[in-house]
Amino acid sequence: MHEDLLTLLKYTLFWILLLISKLAFSYYVEIYPLVEPTKLIMAVGVGSYEWHEFFPNLQHNIGVVIAIWAPIVLVYFMDAQIWYAIFSTIFGGINGAFSHLGEIRTLGMLRSRFESVPIFFTSRLVPFSREEESRRTQEESERRNITRFAHVWNAFIKSLREEDLISNKEQLLLLVPYSSGDVTVVQWPPFLLASKIPIALDMAKDFKKKGEAELFKKIKYDNYMHSAVIECYETLREILYSLLVDEEDKQVIRRICHSVDTSIQQRKFLNNFRTSELPQLSSNLEKLLNLLKGEHEDRDASKTQIITVLQDIIEIITRDAMINGQGILEKSEGGISEKKPKFSNLNFELMDNKSWLEKVVRLHLLLTVKESAINVPTNLDARRRITFFANSLFMNMPSAPKVRNMLTFSVLTPYYKEDVLYSEEELKKENEDGISILFYLERIYPDEWRNFLERMSIKRDESYEENLKDHMDDVRRWVSYRGQTLSRTVRGMMYYRDALELQCFLDMAEDQDILTGYRPMNPVQHYQDEMSYDAKAQAITDMKYTYVVSCQVYGMQKKSSEARDKSCYQNILNLMLMYPQLRVAYIDEREETVDGKSEKFYYSVLVKGGDKLDEEIYRIKLPGRPNDIGEGKPENQNHAIIFTRGEALQTIDMNQDNYLEEAFKIRNVLEEFLKSRHGQRRPTIVGLREHIFTGSVSSLAWFMSNQETSFVTIGQRILANPLKVRFHYGHPDVFDRIFHLTRGGVSKASKTINLSEDIFSGFNSTLRGGNVVHKEYMQVGKGRDVGMNQISLFEAKVANGNGEQTLSRDVYRLGRRFDFYRMLSFYFTTVGFYFSSLVTVLTVYLFLYGRLYLVMSGLEKSILENPTLAQNIKPLENALASQSVFQLGLLLVLPMVMEVGLEKGFRTAVGEFIIMQLQLASVFFTFQLGTKAHFYGRTVLHGGAKYRATGRGFVVFHAKFAENYRLYSRSHFVKGLELMMLLVVYKVYGQTYRSSNVYLFVTFSMWFLVSSWLFAPFIFNPSGFEWEKTVTDWTDWKKWMGNRGGIGIAENRSWESWWANEQEHLKYTSIRGSVIEIILALRFLIYQYSIVYHLDIAHHSRSILVYALSWLVMLSVLLVLKMVSMGRRRFGTDFQLMFRILKGLLFLGFVSVMTVLFVVCGLTLSDVFASILGFMPTGWSIILIGQVLKPLLRKLGFWDSIKELGRAYEYVMGLIILIPVAVLSWFPFVSEFQTRLLFNQAFSRGLQISRILAGRKDSNASAI
């Protein structure tokens, strides 16, 4: 557990600086300003109480002091989390800058440093052999290394094309030619040489004869222009020379070239050539190259045109461009028959030569590519991948070994019942708005859809739909590769194999084979031994890499008769047939007869793809069903880990992706396990960064993407160095397989306590002497939840997991074994973050209940109106508004801004931050604060955390009001309404002596929190403010509220079933949990106690009898409600008249009592509203206490009454929340604004089109 001295000094210094800053700030900003006001308050005598005070003899206004200082004390302990966010931002930013992150973040930066990319590629990704290098000259080594880079770079670019991130033209502009001896300069990709030749021609045509040195100087100043000019000249010479058949014609070309070369050497080029003719020559060359590309249908006609254009070019060169060029032709005409025209005998067979055509195409690009190619590629994801790959080559990483010498590794992916490959029906299935998944993705990824159509050669004409049907399998894959599907993950992980095969070839092949441009991914047989290279590369790759997908229920899906299960089985089988090296592990359940009895046995089975079916490889008998012992996902990994091989194991989740260019770096990552570090242990877990690929789906997905990106980059960077408390936070970490297999495995799977199984692997590794590091030169794709409800379920699951971690022995052991400063790091980066979230919410509660005490007791009024304190009124008001001064929660987004600034530039970071605020990101994060606090607090108090399936589909559907109510009623709506009541009471009963400005200053942030908790689910719900949807939601909610529950009735069908399920945690809680729950419920009685003494009917009485009489009223109301309920049940059907008479008598009694109270006792209308405000929380308190005492109340026969009272309260809460939504739904512009808030502009347009089409369909149907 002890670290080396340098590491110890680093994290100790971090925390000493942080604590000094925190304590200084807390003293001067939080504590010191309150000292003098507190002394004044304590010095003033206790004012007159406006209620019955149980402790009237308390001295020095102790109650006021506690109300002021209690929230400050909580803030004092909580704000260390904010200081951690600030310091982690600073240290993480410095660390990232020293790691060379963000040095290449734009295409402009890439172009300026591309010359260095092959050099760093060689030093990072090419194995170094001193013996091999000694046998070659420096020039040969450079050419070999550039060619190796070209192989890898081109494989990367082709993978982008296969993934439809770039078009065919963009692919041509990005490819690097394989180096050959024909060209003396480095052949850069055309996108770097855009407009270089046209610019050079423009420069040359205007130069005079005396300016030759200046012209050459200008051309050489731009390295890319210099390379383009030389390459263009030498390639044109090679093309023309190989195209001509007659020796005399070749002799003309030789003489022209000799004249050019001699003129350049003697610095007489402008004397011997007219540069003003170069544009005309360039124009004819373009025509010739276009014809040579062979894109015309009529080959014979194009041959005649080629001869004509070539003759024109030679004539322009000799007659117009060259001052003494006529003599060259005359020399060649000496011995030639006049019958045959010159330059007419051409080798047209070259037009079928792929290598020669590539030269033609490249030369054509050099001559024609304009400025627009500077922006290639246009796809943002392609840009990100290219720039990150180039940037990563400049980062520190271990040298790559040869493939045959690298560590053997496996990848393991757990799968349950998620989507494997979308079916045609799923693609075309429309939601309520007429939007299908395919339609949605076409709008979200319009450029990628165009590239797909181009790759499939599908044109948007009359046969468009028919062609799409013919390519439906490709369409299904295109859609599935943009979702969170198993097929996407498998494709990504099999990139490791493609990368290793190519690298293996480059390790083994001779120089000549490499230089000719052999491509293992698309083999072209130029040499007899190429297939042997291919076979060797595949064999070595098979030995070094294994991929196992643990499809837990594959055996059940194979036997199932359900359509979805059958589809999943068939799609998994197709994956095994598509990737023969893929292995699938599953749990097989069999019934076998033992001693005449039928018993169930369980086996772990490994299969591979065979001849159209799966073939079993291994079968291992298990002692029982794994899921009966532990949680599903970790047990899914545990049963399959035996089938993995090698020294390293990468765990990959089902919603992840990989990229070919990143797979090239896996050798370097595996070398981390062997890298010797001075004074440190070798790593047992190597953490990698993730790219969240779901950020473009919606604004919510973007928020979540930024949050996750911040954590998996700057967050984990600071955890690993300097804090040394990085653990395993899920995938895609790489484990030392041998270390972990001999120390308990990679997944702790005990039910409930190990709900967040990932982090326990890190705990286990650290406790057993392991070392966890984090590397950012390689990244893996990761999908995240994209809808409000999905995200909330995920946050609830993580908060539950952290609650269980708080109770676990692992956290206790780590806390005991760490030194003080490392323990602080551990606390604030794991359970402390969630505890701070809980304390933040508790601070708001404590502050508002303190204000309630001050205003309702009359002490705040008496202090502020005390004439002796008139001069000190401002400090006193500030003291009473103490908590609102400390609204620094916004600082928690600092790490996100810093990381975006590092990788995209700080101007972009500030812009994105502003856009996020405009898209109501603050509302979203405030809402998620409530989710974290509620589920973490409930788990710590009662336990019982459970896995919550979030779903990983595309969220293009509207969530009904009843669904939102079920999800957020207890975690947000109840708490939001409670805080709203506190704010209303504080406003109403304090407005006579306090200005509204002070009230707003004190409570603005609380009102923001309340509105976020109550309305965020509707703001971020697609079509949440459409009138038709709102009416439908209201009808659906009423039906759900009225349905009776019972055994077998799901909670989404009946309020009663949901209500019973919401109390599930109270069944298994401890006595301590029950007592705390009752104590917390008693807080709702404060409203009634405080308000009844301010009623006009109380006539300023301070007697305890006033409160007692209020309970008499409360019990009378509950008794009347009970009588009505019993009357409905007993007389409602058979004695309808009796029931009506009973209701009539009760109504007359109610009117009589109210009349007496108004006329005789002085009851006012404001008293009626105030009484509702006071008595409603009391009823809720009774419900909460009744839920805790459910077994007792059931025996006493009161449980049904509690249930009906609960139903009534749910109706009221639902109406309070739904009415503002319904009012906003009246205005069409609100729905339009919300759509633009949720989705990008392209989809917003698509959504409108879809509605119009849907309307047309309806009108057409009605017309028929």
Short mmCIF file of C-alpha atoms in Angstrom, two decimals, residues 928-1217:
data_model
loop_
_atom_site.label_atom_id
_atom_site.label_comp_id
_atom_site.label_asym_id
_atom_site.label_seq_id
_atom_site.Cartn_x
_atom_site.Cartn_y
_atom_site.Cartn_z
CA GLN A 928 -29.17 14.88 -11.58
CA LEU A 929 -27.92 16.26 -8.25
CA GLY A 930 -31.32 15.30 -6.82
CA THR A 931 -31.04 11.81 -8.34
CA LYS A 932 -27.61 11.23 -6.77
CA ALA A 933 -28.64 12.56 -3.35
CA HIS A 934 -31.91 10.59 -3.17
CA PHE A 935 -30.65 7.17 -4.21
CA TYR A 936 -27.35 7.44 -2.34
CA GLY A 937 -29.15 8.51 0.85
CA ARG A 938 -31.79 5.80 0.56
CA THR A 939 -29.17 3.08 0.01
CA VAL A 940 -27.04 4.20 2.98
CA LEU A 941 -30.13 4.36 5.18
CA HIS A 942 -31.94 1.21 4.09
CA GLY A 943 -29.63 -0.77 1.74
CA GLY A 944 -31.28 -2.84 -0.97
CA ALA A 945 -29.54 -1.43 -4.06
CA LYS A 946 -30.58 -3.13 -7.30
CA TYR A 947 -29.53 -3.18 -10.94
CA ARG A 948 -31.57 -0.85 -13.12
CA ALA A 949 -31.72 -1.62 -16.83
CA THR A 950 -31.35 1.68 -18.67
CA GLY A 951 -31.79 0.60 -22.27
CA ARG A 952 -29.40 1.61 -25.04
CA GLY A 953 -31.64 2.46 -27.94
CA PHE A 954 -32.21 5.71 -29.82
CA VAL A 955 -34.47 8.01 -27.82
CA VAL A 956 -36.84 9.47 -30.38
CA PHE A 957 -40.02 8.74 -28.42
CA HIS A 958 -42.17 10.68 -26.00
CA ALA A 959 -42.23 9.41 -22.39
CA LYS A 960 -45.74 9.53 -20.95
CA PHE A 961 -46.51 11.62 -17.87
CA ALA A 962 -47.32 8.50 -15.85
CA GLU A 963 -43.88 7.05 -16.63
CA ASN A 964 -42.15 10.26 -15.58
CA TYR A 965 -44.27 10.39 -12.43
CA ARG A 966 -43.30 6.83 -11.49
CA LEU A 967 -39.61 7.54 -12.01
CA TYR A 968 -39.33 10.92 -10.29
CA SER A 969 -42.19 11.17 -7.80
CA ARG A 970 -40.18 10.26 -4.70
CA SER A 971 -36.73 11.38 -5.80
CA HIS A 972 -37.66 14.84 -7.15
CA PHE A 973 -41.34 15.83 -7.18
CA VAL A 974 -42.08 15.33 -3.46
CA LYS A 975 -38.85 17.06 -2.45
CA GLY A 976 -39.38 19.87 -4.95
CA LEU A 977 -42.91 20.53 -3.68
CA GLU A 978 -41.67 20.48 -0.08
CA LEU A 979 -38.99 23.06 -0.85
CA MET A 980 -41.53 25.13 -2.77
CA MET A 981 -43.83 25.19 0.26
CA LEU A 982 -40.92 26.28 2.45
CA LEU A 983 -40.13 29.11 0.06
CA VAL A 984 -43.78 30.19 -0.14
CA VAL A 985 -44.16 30.23 3.65
CA TYR A 986 -40.88 32.14 4.02
CA LYS A 987 -42.10 34.69 1.45
CA VAL A 988 -45.66 35.12 2.79
CA TYR A 989 -44.90 35.42 6.49
CA GLY A 990 -41.78 37.55 6.17
CA GLN A 991 -42.82 40.07 3.53
CA THR A 992 -44.11 42.70 5.98
CA TYR A 993 -40.64 43.56 7.27
CA ARG A 994 -38.30 42.34 4.51
CA SER A 995 -37.74 43.75 1.02
CA SER A 996 -38.41 41.52 -1.99
CA ASN A 997 -34.83 42.09 -3.18
CA VAL A 998 -33.46 40.44 -0.05
CA TYR A 999 -35.86 37.53 -0.52
CA LEU A 1000 -34.75 37.03 -4.14
CA PHE A 1001 -31.10 37.30 -3.16
CA VAL A 1002 -31.57 34.64 -0.51
CA THR A 1003 -33.79 32.24 -2.42
CA PHE A 1004 -33.03 32.59 -6.14
CA SER A 1005 -30.85 29.48 -6.29
CA MET A 1006 -33.47 27.51 -4.32
CA TRP A 1007 -36.24 28.48 -6.72
CA PHE A 1008 -33.99 27.39 -9.58
CA LEU A 1009 -33.45 24.03 -7.86
CA VAL A 1010 -37.20 23.62 -7.25
CA SER A 1011 -38.17 24.41 -10.85
CA SER A 1012 -35.42 22.07 -12.13
CA TRP A 1013 -36.59 19.19 -9.95
CA LEU A 1014 -40.25 19.66 -10.87
CA PHE A 1015 -40.07 20.37 -14.61
CA ALA A 1016 -36.77 19.08 -16.04
CA PRO A 1017 -38.32 15.68 -17.02
CA PHE A 1018 -40.82 17.54 -19.21
CA ILE A 1019 -38.36 20.07 -20.64
CA PHE A 1020 -36.11 17.23 -21.82
CA ASN A 1021 -38.95 14.96 -22.96
CA PRO A 1022 -39.43 14.89 -26.77
CA SER A 1023 -42.80 16.46 -27.66
CA GLY A 1024 -43.27 17.22 -23.96
CA PHE A 1025 -45.23 20.43 -24.66
CA GLU A 1026 -47.57 19.28 -27.43
CA TRP A 1027 -51.22 19.72 -26.56
CA GLU A 1028 -52.36 16.39 -28.02
CA LYS A 1029 -49.64 14.53 -26.15
CA THR A 1030 -50.49 16.33 -22.90
CA VAL A 1031 -54.18 15.41 -23.19
CA THR A 1032 -53.26 11.78 -23.93
CA ASP A 1033 -50.84 11.75 -21.00
CA TRP A 1034 -53.53 13.09 -18.65
CA THR A 1035 -55.98 10.39 -19.72
CA ASP A 1036 -53.33 7.68 -19.37
CA TRP A 1037 -52.29 8.96 -15.92
CA LYS A 1038 -55.88 9.04 -14.63
CA LYS A 1039 -56.39 5.48 -15.83
CA TRP A 1040 -53.16 4.38 -14.15
CA MET A 1041 -54.12 6.11 -10.88
CA GLY A 1042 -57.55 4.46 -10.82
CA ASN A 1043 -56.51 0.88 -11.65
CA ARG A 1044 -56.48 -1.58 -8.77
CA GLY A 1045 -53.31 -3.49 -7.99
CA GLY A 1046 -52.74 -7.07 -7.02
CA ILE A 1047 -50.54 -10.07 -7.56
CA GLY A 1048 -49.08 -10.18 -11.06
CA ILE A 1049 -50.14 -6.65 -12.02
CA ALA A 1050 -47.13 -4.65 -13.18
CA GLU A 1051 -46.39 -1.25 -11.66
CA ASN A 1052 -46.84 0.45 -15.03
CA ARG A 1053 -50.42 -0.82 -15.11
CA SER A 1054 -51.61 0.26 -11.66
CA TRP A 1055 -50.78 2.98 -9.12
CA GLU A 1056 -51.34 0.52 -6.27
CA SER A 1057 -48.70 -1.89 -7.60
CA TRP A 1058 -46.23 0.97 -8.06
CA TRP A 1059 -46.99 2.36 -4.58
CA ALA A 1060 -46.36 -1.02 -2.98
CA ASN A 1061 -43.10 -1.41 -4.93
CA GLU A 1062 -41.91 2.06 -3.84
CA GLN A 1063 -42.05 0.88 -0.21
CA GLU A 1064 -40.08 -2.30 -0.92
CA HIS A 1065 -36.94 -0.93 0.77
CA LEU A 1066 -38.84 -0.49 4.06
CA LYS A 1067 -39.55 -4.25 4.26
CA TYR A 1068 -35.89 -5.13 4.75
CA THR A 1069 -34.61 -2.05 6.56
CA SER A 1070 -33.19 -2.20 10.09
CA ILE A 1071 -34.82 -0.78 13.23
CA ARG A 1072 -32.36 2.12 12.98
CA GLY A 1073 -33.55 2.84 9.44
CA SER A 1074 -37.21 2.74 10.50
CA VAL A 1075 -36.63 5.08 13.45
CA ILE A 1076 -34.69 7.59 11.29
CA GLU A 1077 -37.42 7.43 8.63
CA ILE A 1078 -40.08 8.29 11.26
CA ILE A 1079 -37.94 11.11 12.70
CA LEU A 1080 -37.47 12.57 9.22
CA ALA A 1081 -41.23 12.35 8.58
CA LEU A 1082 -41.95 14.40 11.72
CA ARG A 1083 -40.47 17.49 10.06
CA PHE A 1084 -43.72 17.94 8.15
CA LEU A 1085 -45.56 18.65 11.43
CA ILE A 1086 -43.62 21.93 11.78
CA TYR A 1087 -45.80 23.57 9.12
CA GLN A 1088 -49.04 22.99 11.03
CA TYR A 1089 -47.50 24.04 14.35
CA SER A 1090 -46.07 27.26 12.97
CA ILE A 1091 -48.97 28.36 10.75
CA VAL A 1092 -51.90 27.88 13.20
CA TYR A 1093 -50.48 30.57 15.51
CA HIS A 1094 -50.50 33.06 12.60
CA LEU A 1095 -54.18 32.49 11.72
CA ASP A 1096 -56.58 35.37 12.32
CA ILE A 1097 -58.92 32.96 14.10
CA ALA A 1098 -56.20 32.32 16.72
CA HIS A 1099 -56.40 36.03 17.79
CA HIS A 1100 -52.63 36.13 18.58
CA SER A 1101 -53.01 33.49 21.28
CA ARG A 1102 -49.77 31.66 22.25
CA SER A 1103 -51.51 28.85 24.16
CA ILE A 1104 -50.73 25.22 23.45
CA LEU A 1105 -54.51 24.71 23.15
CA VAL A 1106 -54.39 26.40 19.73
CA TYR A 1107 -52.14 23.62 18.45
CA ALA A 1108 -54.29 20.97 20.17
CA LEU A 1109 -57.45 22.35 18.52
CA SER A 1110 -55.70 22.24 15.14
CA TRP A 1111 -55.17 18.50 15.63
CA LEU A 1112 -58.85 18.17 16.48
CA VAL A 1113 -59.67 19.79 13.12
CA MET A 1114 -57.14 17.53 11.36
CA LEU A 1115 -58.58 14.37 12.90
CA SER A 1116 -62.14 15.52 12.08
CA VAL A 1117 -61.21 15.96 8.41
CA LEU A 1118 -59.57 12.53 8.33
CA LEU A 1119 -62.65 11.01 10.04
CA VAL A 1120 -64.99 12.55 7.47
CA LEU A 1121 -62.83 11.22 4.65
CA LYS A 1122 -62.88 7.79 6.29
CA MET A 1123 -66.70 7.89 6.58
CA VAL A 1124 -67.05 8.81 2.90
CA SER A 1125 -64.67 6.00 1.95
CA MET A 1126 -66.53 3.44 4.06
CA GLY A 1127 -69.89 4.72 2.83
CA ARG A 1128 -68.79 4.32 -0.81
CA ARG A 1129 -67.62 0.79 -0.12
CA ARG A 1130 -70.71 -0.33 1.89
CA PHE A 1131 -73.60 1.67 0.44
CA GLY A 1132 -72.24 2.77 -2.96
CA THR A 1133 -73.89 -0.03 -4.95
CA ASP A 1134 -76.75 -1.59 -2.99
CA PHE A 1135 -77.87 1.46 -0.91
CA GLN A 1136 -77.24 4.32 -3.29
CA LEU A 1137 -79.91 6.52 -1.61
CA MET A 1138 -78.38 5.99 1.84
CA PHE A 1139 -74.95 6.96 0.50
CA ARG A 1140 -76.36 10.14 -1.08
CA ILE A 1141 -78.10 11.10 2.19
CA LEU A 1142 -74.85 10.52 4.09
CA LYS A 1143 -72.94 12.77 1.70
CA GLY A 1144 -75.68 15.42 1.91
CA LEU A 1145 -75.60 15.44 5.72
CA LEU A 1146 -71.82 15.71 5.72
CA PHE A 1147 -71.98 18.61 3.26
CA LEU A 1148 -74.61 20.45 5.36
CA GLY A 1149 -72.54 19.87 8.46
CA PHE A 1150 -69.43 21.23 6.73
CA VAL A 1151 -71.29 24.37 5.54
CA SER A 1152 -72.74 24.94 9.04
CA VAL A 1153 -69.36 24.64 10.74
CA MET A 1154 -67.66 26.95 8.23
CA THR A 1155 -70.47 29.54 8.64
CA VAL A 1156 -70.07 29.52 12.42
CA LEU A 1157 -66.30 29.82 12.10
CA PHE A 1158 -66.54 32.77 9.68
CA VAL A 1159 -69.30 34.65 11.55
CA VAL A 1160 -68.60 33.88 15.20
CA CYS A 1161 -64.91 32.94 15.46
CA GLY A 1162 -63.43 35.42 12.96
CA LEU A 1163 -62.15 32.95 10.36
CA THR A 1164 -60.94 34.71 7.19
CA LEU A 1165 -60.37 33.55 3.60
CA SER A 1166 -56.62 33.87 4.05
CA ASP A 1167 -56.93 31.51 7.05
CA VAL A 1168 -58.48 28.87 4.78
CA PHE A 1169 -55.54 28.96 2.35
CA ALA A 1170 -53.06 29.12 5.22
CA SER A 1171 -54.72 26.08 6.83
CA ILE A 1172 -54.36 24.11 3.59
CA LEU A 1173 -50.68 25.11 3.55
CA GLY A 1174 -50.32 23.93 7.15
CA PHE A 1175 -52.42 20.75 7.18
CA MET A 1176 -51.33 19.22 3.85
CA PRO A 1177 -47.78 18.42 5.08
CA THR A 1178 -49.26 16.86 8.23
CA GLY A 1179 -51.25 14.42 6.12
CA TRP A 1180 -48.09 13.53 4.17
CA SER A 1181 -46.27 12.94 7.47
CA ILE A 1182 -49.02 10.53 8.53
CA ILE A 1183 -48.64 8.66 5.21
CA LEU A 1184 -44.85 8.34 5.59
CA ILE A 1185 -45.10 7.12 9.19
CA GLY A 1186 -47.88 4.74 8.14
CA GLN A 1187 -45.64 3.22 5.46
CA VAL A 1188 -42.95 2.49 8.04
CA LEU A 1189 -45.54 0.97 10.43
CA LYS A 1190 -47.34 -0.95 7.67
CA PRO A 1191 -47.42 -4.36 9.45
CA LEU A 1192 -48.95 -2.78 12.59
CA LEU A 1193 -51.50 -0.70 10.67
CA ARG A 1194 -52.51 -3.71 8.59
CA LYS A 1195 -53.33 -5.58 11.80
CA LEU A 1196 -55.29 -2.60 13.16
CA GLY A 1197 -57.23 -2.23 9.88
CA PHE A 1198 -55.98 1.27 9.06
CA TRP A 1199 -53.77 0.36 6.11
CA ASP A 1200 -56.47 0.82 3.47
CA SER A 1201 -57.15 4.31 4.82
CA ILE A 1202 -53.45 5.18 4.54
CA LYS A 1203 -53.46 3.86 0.97
CA GLU A 1204 -56.49 5.94 -0.05
CA LEU A 1205 -55.03 9.02 1.63
CA GLY A 1206 -51.83 8.39 -0.33
CA ARG A 1207 -53.81 8.11 -3.58
CA ALA A 1208 -55.47 11.46 -2.88
CA TYR A 1209 -52.11 13.12 -2.28
CA GLU A 1210 -50.71 11.60 -5.48
CA TYR A 1211 -53.65 13.07 -7.41
CA VAL A 1212 -52.97 16.52 -5.96
CA MET A 1213 -49.22 16.34 -6.67
CA GLY A 1214 -49.82 15.14 -10.20
CA LEU A 1215 -52.21 18.02 -10.88
CA ILE A 1216 -49.82 20.63 -9.44
CA ILE A 1217 -47.09 19.40 -11.78
#
